[in-house]
């Protein structure tokens, strides 16, 4: 347990330390001397409190527990709430009198004079090397920490989403083969920046419906469902962020339903208008690293391979581009059919992926066990339909605010493919992360969040207030 | 089926007529000649479209179906989408050429010159008397039409809510023995007015958890859970509206957590500070119409009576105050223990209540079947705990914006009980509906919505922007 007082809490490195210790299994509690604020400025108090509370497992306020530090009663309440003995507690405080009292009670203490030395002391007492510098990962969320929503789109189709925050709606759409939890490093930071973050579980995945028909996964149908999703939530306009297939969808929503988007941001997936003169599947066959998509065409084949051992599949597919995370050889997207599968030759029990710590992998597996890979693979099985739908918008541009984030080491969606997108997307802004593979949100969350937030902060506000009366 | 063109749709009586016909089992479709709007003003288009779509089962836009009226292809697409033959269709249009084309195809038609005559024609063709005047009920929502959310509060306690709309968060809290669906006439109007409406299913009810411990339902614990609910959703401040026990909770949140509320509105339930000099249960015993609450104290007793036939219980308890809705005799809240129960003497199969049409009653029953009446009754079983918690805030006022709505015919929470509330709630505003019993949201939704919207529109905005960066 770690006690803290509010003022020093605002040193973000100490807040990060609290979160990190919580991740290491510590019970954390913030103990503040505060008052019930019923003034006209109480919304600031509420916002500060809510931010503070989000960093700790427990938040005890003197005005609600009926005792303020250094009153020993305040310490007793904290111990009760934490179900801890003083000897199990580390107390951090800025006021000497509080630290002295805590020490008298038998707690280990840190007198906070500056963050630097406090962190050093904390590391020494806990024996944990805290990653609180600029290189630290953003704070992740866990599935049970956010709200889960469900929308009935039409009979047989419902979409699941995770929701956090208030303000303008920001929808996050994952790709293949993933989960809404792919955005676990983004949700909290985006919500704290003032957005209502809605991370969709895409059709075919987990708790969203997975109808078996292939046409259900055509881009036209997927986009139509997304519009119905917004209608049923009563949200006229959102900012849409997509990755991989979620990115393809995002570009199509921008093209076919631009009025529903305040802006569109896509990771890895480039936008290309369709080529009317060459059949899309033939064209695909000519790009070696897209050959796996042809392997995915025959219903049942890739399902059998990918569903055989879901954990193995995910551990082989979802890995970072760093050398430490490499398997004996790299995934090869060429000549997959010839080799008889995508995962052929990989170890039966690959080492843990840096991108999927055990609890996250466990959640992914559990979600895939619900309806398997058929739905996810069906996204690939509408190539001609998607092509001809795209052709129906031929000549149209995407003039709304847009962001393209490329990843230097994506073996399939290479940055070069995005060259010249400005021709069709005149207001395109760009971000690039060189040392990053395909799983951008998981591999370089800090860099990605920086790029997203910078773009979001300069988005023009809607010309009409969000809650105008019509 | 009813076709319409966008311009006349904006006549609200025609929109209401469309909704009403839909309620009578008509398939409704709006057919508009529109364009893909990618201009900087597209958010207005999005808001208009979203409002329009919410009135119809289907919305077909020329820019997405590839044909505009009067092109026969547009009519064919509409027939396909509706799976209807022309002879089954009534077409309403403002342009003569469209109406002529529809008639040629075999549809019944109405040429809209003004709403008045169009409605007359529509009534004649359908044989349905449309309630589109000022006396019409607000448009209700059905459970499957909104998003459903779930928040884990702590192990064993999760809260369910229905969600609709975007903008400042507005939480609706129902009373005993009800459902989030008690707000079915409010959700759509409040969402259309620019709010993110969150209708909670209170602890003990339906899809929310119903732990068996009595202390779980003390006001202190209920309010604490509500604050955790907001924390987990990432919403620092809301406008809180409560009815009956939900109203008691709302006053307590205003008293103990004012910083989390932009404003508080309560229906029927008055606010009274606790009397330190007289035991709350003894005091209760001295008010004849509160005697039923003493009957509710003994665990198991009222459960047995109310759970015996849930449909009968709800039909007897939840009725309007209008003479047409009266049972052979009125509910009597006096001497309930003496009589051996609250429902003694009532018919075994009471007639349908005006407030609970069959589909709504069916939903209520289904929700109560999940965990019965123990949780709901436990709200009454913390009288002394609630009293002593309230005493801990003795002398405190509620200076935030507040609204008290009284109902002239509530047999228990009589308007007179709210006299003098201004002493403790200096900024209290009031609304009163004379011809209204206890179930205010269901019995007088139009009047209530008017009162709520008027109060909401003049609420001071928060001094800091909702999405300020901290």
PDB file of N, CA and C in Angstrom, chain A residues 331-388:
ATOM      1  N   UNK A 331       7.341 -14.552 -39.842  1.00  0.00           N
ATOM      2  CA  UNK A 331       6.131 -14.926 -40.568  1.00  0.00           C
ATOM      3  C   UNK A 331       6.371 -14.627 -42.033  1.00  0.00           C
ATOM      4  N   UNK A 332       5.913 -15.530 -42.867  1.00  0.00           N
ATOM      5  CA  UNK A 332       6.126 -15.350 -44.298  1.00  0.00           C
ATOM      6  C   UNK A 332       4.754 -15.324 -44.970  1.00  0.00           C
ATOM      7  N   UNK A 333       4.455 -14.204 -45.595  1.00  0.00           N
ATOM      8  CA  UNK A 333       3.124 -14.046 -46.187  1.00  0.00           C
ATOM      9  C   UNK A 333       3.073 -14.474 -47.655  1.00  0.00           C
ATOM     10  N   UNK A 334       4.219 -14.907 -48.181  1.00  0.00           N
ATOM     11  CA  UNK A 334       4.305 -15.360 -49.576  1.00  0.00           C
ATOM     12  C   UNK A 334       3.993 -16.853 -49.640  1.00  0.00           C
ATOM     13  N   UNK A 335       3.524 -17.297 -50.749  1.00  0.00           N
ATOM     14  CA  UNK A 335       3.371 -18.735 -51.036  1.00  0.00           C
ATOM     15  C   UNK A 335       2.814 -19.530 -49.857  1.00  0.00           C
ATOM     16  N   UNK A 336       1.827 -18.971 -49.225  1.00  0.00           N
ATOM     17  CA  UNK A 336       1.248 -19.633 -48.051  1.00  0.00           C
ATOM     18  C   UNK A 336       0.543 -20.924 -48.476  1.00  0.00           C
ATOM     19  N   UNK A 337      -0.189 -20.843 -49.619  1.00  0.00           N
ATOM     20  CA  UNK A 337      -0.927 -22.031 -50.066  1.00  0.00           C
ATOM     21  C   UNK A 337       0.037 -23.172 -50.389  1.00  0.00           C
ATOM     22  N   UNK A 338       1.144 -22.824 -51.037  1.00  0.00           N
ATOM     23  CA  UNK A 338       2.157 -23.821 -51.388  1.00  0.00           C
ATOM     24  C   UNK A 338       2.701 -24.522 -50.142  1.00  0.00           C
ATOM     25  N   UNK A 339       2.928 -23.699 -49.084  1.00  0.00           N
ATOM     26  CA  UNK A 339       3.498 -24.267 -47.851  1.00  0.00           C
ATOM     27  C   UNK A 339       2.454 -25.017 -47.032  1.00  0.00           C
ATOM     28  N   UNK A 340       1.178 -24.803 -47.378  1.00  0.00           N
ATOM     29  CA  UNK A 340       0.124 -25.525 -46.668  1.00  0.00           C
ATOM     30  C   UNK A 340      -0.361 -24.821 -45.413  1.00  0.00           C
ATOM     31  N   UNK A 341      -0.060 -23.536 -45.293  1.00  0.00           N
ATOM     32  CA  UNK A 341      -0.580 -22.787 -44.138  1.00  0.00           C
ATOM     33  C   UNK A 341       0.345 -21.671 -43.718  1.00  0.00           C
ATOM     34  N   UNK A 342      -0.190 -20.804 -42.877  1.00  0.00           N
ATOM     35  CA  UNK A 342       0.544 -19.612 -42.466  1.00  0.00           C
ATOM     36  C   UNK A 342       1.488 -19.927 -41.307  1.00  0.00           C
ATOM     37  N   UNK A 343       1.117 -20.916 -40.509  1.00  0.00           N
ATOM     38  CA  UNK A 343       1.854 -21.163 -39.270  1.00  0.00           C
ATOM     39  C   UNK A 343       2.754 -22.396 -39.358  1.00  0.00           C
ATOM     40  N   UNK A 344       2.823 -22.963 -40.552  1.00  0.00           N
ATOM     41  CA  UNK A 344       3.603 -24.186 -40.741  1.00  0.00           C
ATOM     42  C   UNK A 344       5.060 -23.964 -40.336  1.00  0.00           C
ATOM     43  N   UNK A 345       5.577 -24.874 -39.548  1.00  0.00           N
ATOM     44  CA  UNK A 345       6.989 -24.810 -39.182  1.00  0.00           C
ATOM     45  C   UNK A 345       7.260 -24.056 -37.895  1.00  0.00           C
ATOM     46  N   UNK A 346       6.269 -23.327 -37.398  1.00  0.00           N
ATOM     47  CA  UNK A 346       6.501 -22.603 -36.135  1.00  0.00           C
ATOM     48  C   UNK A 346       6.393 -23.564 -34.954  1.00  0.00           C
ATOM     49  N   UNK A 347       7.054 -23.222 -33.862  1.00  0.00           N
ATOM     50  CA  UNK A 347       7.007 -24.117 -32.686  1.00  0.00           C
ATOM     51  C   UNK A 347       5.577 -24.341 -32.216  1.00  0.00           C
ATOM     52  N   UNK A 348       5.326 -25.476 -31.617  1.00  0.00           N
ATOM     53  CA  UNK A 348       3.992 -25.782 -31.092  1.00  0.00           C
ATOM     54  C   UNK A 348       3.651 -24.869 -29.926  1.00  0.00           C
ATOM     55  N   UNK A 349       4.662 -24.526 -29.146  1.00  0.00           N
ATOM     56  CA  UNK A 349       4.403 -23.666 -27.987  1.00  0.00           C
ATOM     57  C   UNK A 349       5.359 -22.472 -28.009  1.00  0.00           C
ATOM     58  N   UNK A 350       5.034 -21.485 -28.816  1.00  0.00           N
ATOM     59  CA  UNK A 350       5.964 -20.353 -28.973  1.00  0.00           C
ATOM     60  C   UNK A 350       6.097 -19.586 -27.663  1.00  0.00           C
ATOM     61  N   UNK A 351       7.234 -18.926 -27.471  1.00  0.00           N
ATOM     62  CA  UNK A 351       7.400 -18.132 -26.242  1.00  0.00           C
ATOM     63  C   UNK A 351       6.383 -16.988 -26.206  1.00  0.00           C
ATOM     64  N   UNK A 352       6.138 -16.509 -24.985  1.00  0.00           N
ATOM     65  CA  UNK A 352       5.209 -15.385 -24.789  1.00  0.00           C
ATOM     66  C   UNK A 352       5.583 -14.223 -25.707  1.00  0.00           C
ATOM     67  N   UNK A 353       4.556 -13.586 -26.278  1.00  0.00           N
ATOM     68  CA  UNK A 353       4.810 -12.393 -27.083  1.00  0.00           C
ATOM     69  C   UNK A 353       4.857 -11.181 -26.173  1.00  0.00           C
ATOM     70  N   UNK A 354       5.802 -10.265 -26.451  1.00  0.00           N
ATOM     71  CA  UNK A 354       5.876  -9.035 -25.660  1.00  0.00           C
ATOM     72  C   UNK A 354       4.592  -8.224 -25.759  1.00  0.00           C
ATOM     73  N   UNK A 355       3.848  -8.412 -26.830  1.00  0.00           N
ATOM     74  CA  UNK A 355       2.645  -7.607 -27.053  1.00  0.00           C
ATOM     75  C   UNK A 355       1.424  -8.192 -26.351  1.00  0.00           C
ATOM     76  N   UNK A 356       1.519  -9.455 -25.963  1.00  0.00           N
ATOM     77  CA  UNK A 356       0.373 -10.114 -25.318  1.00  0.00           C
ATOM     78  C   UNK A 356       0.789 -10.751 -24.002  1.00  0.00           C
ATOM     79  N   UNK A 357       0.884  -9.948 -22.943  1.00  0.00           N
ATOM     80  CA  UNK A 357       1.186 -10.535 -21.627  1.00  0.00           C
ATOM     81  C   UNK A 357       0.107 -11.556 -21.274  1.00  0.00           C
ATOM     82  N   UNK A 358       0.415 -12.498 -20.396  1.00  0.00           N
ATOM     83  CA  UNK A 358      -0.493 -13.626 -20.160  1.00  0.00           C
ATOM     84  C   UNK A 358      -1.958 -13.238 -19.969  1.00  0.00           C
ATOM     85  N   UNK A 359      -2.251 -12.190 -19.154  1.00  0.00           N
ATOM     86  CA  UNK A 359      -3.660 -11.859 -18.890  1.00  0.00           C
ATOM     87  C   UNK A 359      -4.351 -11.372 -20.165  1.00  0.00           C
ATOM     88  N   UNK A 360      -3.612 -10.657 -20.993  1.00  0.00           N
ATOM     89  CA  UNK A 360      -4.198 -10.135 -22.233  1.00  0.00           C
ATOM     90  C   UNK A 360      -4.413 -11.277 -23.223  1.00  0.00           C
ATOM     91  N   UNK A 361      -3.398 -12.142 -23.346  1.00  0.00           N
ATOM     92  CA  UNK A 361      -3.538 -13.305 -24.227  1.00  0.00           C
ATOM     93  C   UNK A 361      -4.736 -14.144 -23.806  1.00  0.00           C
ATOM     94  N   UNK A 362      -4.870 -14.318 -22.504  1.00  0.00           N
ATOM     95  CA  UNK A 362      -5.972 -15.102 -21.969  1.00  0.00           C
ATOM     96  C   UNK A 362      -7.314 -14.498 -22.410  1.00  0.00           C
ATOM     97  N   UNK A 363      -7.433 -13.185 -22.310  1.00  0.00           N
ATOM     98  CA  UNK A 363      -8.676 -12.527 -22.719  1.00  0.00           C
ATOM     99  C   UNK A 363      -8.928 -12.691 -24.224  1.00  0.00           C
ATOM    100  N   UNK A 364      -7.872 -12.489 -25.019  1.00  0.00           N
ATOM    101  CA  UNK A 364      -8.004 -12.675 -26.472  1.00  0.00           C
ATOM    102  C   UNK A 364      -8.517 -14.095 -26.779  1.00  0.00           C
ATOM    103  N   UNK A 365      -7.875 -15.085 -26.164  1.00  0.00           N
ATOM    104  CA  UNK A 365      -8.250 -16.480 -26.433  1.00  0.00           C
ATOM    105  C   UNK A 365      -9.717 -16.704 -26.089  1.00  0.00           C
ATOM    106  N   UNK A 366     -10.103 -16.218 -24.924  1.00  0.00           N
ATOM    107  CA  UNK A 366     -11.478 -16.368 -24.461  1.00  0.00           C
ATOM    108  C   UNK A 366     -12.455 -15.738 -25.467  1.00  0.00           C
ATOM    109  N   UNK A 367     -12.099 -14.578 -26.010  1.00  0.00           N
ATOM    110  CA  UNK A 367     -12.989 -13.927 -26.970  1.00  0.00           C
ATOM    111  C   UNK A 367     -13.059 -14.733 -28.277  1.00  0.00           C
ATOM    112  N   UNK A 368     -11.912 -15.259 -28.726  1.00  0.00           N
ATOM    113  CA  UNK A 368     -11.917 -16.033 -29.974  1.00  0.00           C
ATOM    114  C   UNK A 368     -12.621 -17.374 -29.814  1.00  0.00           C
ATOM    115  N   UNK A 369     -12.608 -17.884 -28.590  1.00  0.00           N
ATOM    116  CA  UNK A 369     -13.307 -19.159 -28.379  1.00  0.00           C
ATOM    117  C   UNK A 369     -14.810 -19.015 -28.587  1.00  0.00           C
ATOM    118  N   UNK A 370     -15.314 -17.788 -28.451  1.00  0.00           N
ATOM    119  CA  UNK A 370     -16.765 -17.582 -28.575  1.00  0.00           C
ATOM    120  C   UNK A 370     -17.262 -17.885 -29.976  1.00  0.00           C
ATOM    121  N   UNK A 371     -16.548 -17.414 -31.011  1.00  0.00           N
ATOM    122  CA  UNK A 371     -17.079 -17.715 -32.351  1.00  0.00           C
ATOM    123  C   UNK A 371     -16.013 -18.010 -33.395  1.00  0.00           C
ATOM    124  N   UNK A 372     -14.787 -18.226 -32.936  1.00  0.00           N
ATOM    125  CA  UNK A 372     -13.761 -18.707 -33.858  1.00  0.00           C
ATOM    126  C   UNK A 372     -13.299 -17.684 -34.875  1.00  0.00           C
ATOM    127  N   UNK A 373     -12.698 -18.199 -35.961  1.00  0.00           N
ATOM    128  CA  UNK A 373     -12.070 -17.347 -36.970  1.00  0.00           C
ATOM    129  C   UNK A 373     -12.906 -17.151 -38.223  1.00  0.00           C
ATOM    130  N   UNK A 374     -14.060 -17.822 -38.307  1.00  0.00           N
ATOM    131  CA  UNK A 374     -14.821 -17.723 -39.550  1.00  0.00           C
ATOM    132  C   UNK A 374     -15.236 -16.286 -39.856  1.00  0.00           C
ATOM    133  N   UNK A 375     -15.852 -15.620 -38.876  1.00  0.00           N
ATOM    134  CA  UNK A 375     -16.246 -14.225 -39.066  1.00  0.00           C
ATOM    135  C   UNK A 375     -15.039 -13.357 -39.419  1.00  0.00           C
ATOM    136  N   UNK A 376     -13.992 -13.393 -38.577  1.00  0.00           N
ATOM    137  CA  UNK A 376     -12.806 -12.588 -38.887  1.00  0.00           C
ATOM    138  C   UNK A 376     -12.253 -12.841 -40.288  1.00  0.00           C
ATOM    139  N   UNK A 377     -12.203 -14.123 -40.710  1.00  0.00           N
ATOM    140  CA  UNK A 377     -11.674 -14.427 -42.050  1.00  0.00           C
ATOM    141  C   UNK A 377     -12.619 -13.948 -43.146  1.00  0.00           C
ATOM    142  N   UNK A 378     -13.924 -13.934 -42.849  1.00  0.00           N
ATOM    143  CA  UNK A 378     -14.891 -13.485 -43.857  1.00  0.00           C
ATOM    144  C   UNK A 378     -14.659 -12.036 -44.303  1.00  0.00           C
ATOM    145  N   UNK A 379     -13.994 -11.242 -43.443  1.00  0.00           N
ATOM    146  CA  UNK A 379     -13.655  -9.872 -43.863  1.00  0.00           C
ATOM    147  C   UNK A 379     -12.840  -9.892 -45.161  1.00  0.00           C
ATOM    148  N   UNK A 380     -12.047 -10.972 -45.361  1.00  0.00           N
ATOM    149  CA  UNK A 380     -11.181 -11.078 -46.545  1.00  0.00           C
ATOM    150  C   UNK A 380     -11.924 -11.628 -47.760  1.00  0.00           C
ATOM    151  N   UNK A 381     -13.146 -12.102 -47.553  1.00  0.00           N
ATOM    152  CA  UNK A 381     -13.803 -12.889 -48.599  1.00  0.00           C
ATOM    153  C   UNK A 381     -14.827 -12.096 -49.406  1.00  0.00           C
ATOM    154  N   UNK A 382     -14.672 -10.795 -49.396  1.00  0.00           N
ATOM    155  CA  UNK A 382     -15.570  -9.944 -50.187  1.00  0.00           C
ATOM    156  C   UNK A 382     -14.770  -9.024 -51.100  1.00  0.00           C
ATOM    157  N   UNK A 383     -13.637  -9.533 -51.583  1.00  0.00           N
ATOM    158  CA  UNK A 383     -12.729  -8.673 -52.342  1.00  0.00           C
ATOM    159  C   UNK A 383     -13.423  -8.024 -53.538  1.00  0.00           C
ATOM    160  N   UNK A 384     -14.114  -8.848 -54.333  1.00  0.00           N
ATOM    161  CA  UNK A 384     -14.754  -8.295 -55.536  1.00  0.00           C
ATOM    162  C   UNK A 384     -15.906  -7.360 -55.171  1.00  0.00           C
ATOM    163  N   UNK A 385     -16.690  -7.746 -54.146  1.00  0.00           N
ATOM    164  CA  UNK A 385     -17.799  -6.897 -53.709  1.00  0.00           C
ATOM    165  C   UNK A 385     -17.264  -5.550 -53.208  1.00  0.00           C
ATOM    166  N   UNK A 386     -16.199  -5.610 -52.420  1.00  0.00           N
ATOM    167  CA  UNK A 386     -15.622  -4.364 -51.898  1.00  0.00           C
ATOM    168  C   UNK A 386     -15.096  -3.494 -53.027  1.00  0.00           C
ATOM    169  N   UNK A 387     -14.486  -4.161 -54.000  1.00  0.00           N
ATOM    170  CA  UNK A 387     -13.927  -3.464 -55.154  1.00  0.00           C
ATOM    171  C   UNK A 387     -15.053  -2.750 -55.914  1.00  0.00           C
ATOM    172  N   UNK A 388     -16.141  -3.483 -56.171  1.00  0.00           N
ATOM    173  CA  UNK A 388     -17.176  -2.855 -56.984  1.00  0.00           C
ATOM    174  C   UNK A 388     -17.925  -1.777 -56.177  1.00  0.00           C
TER     175      UNK A 388
END
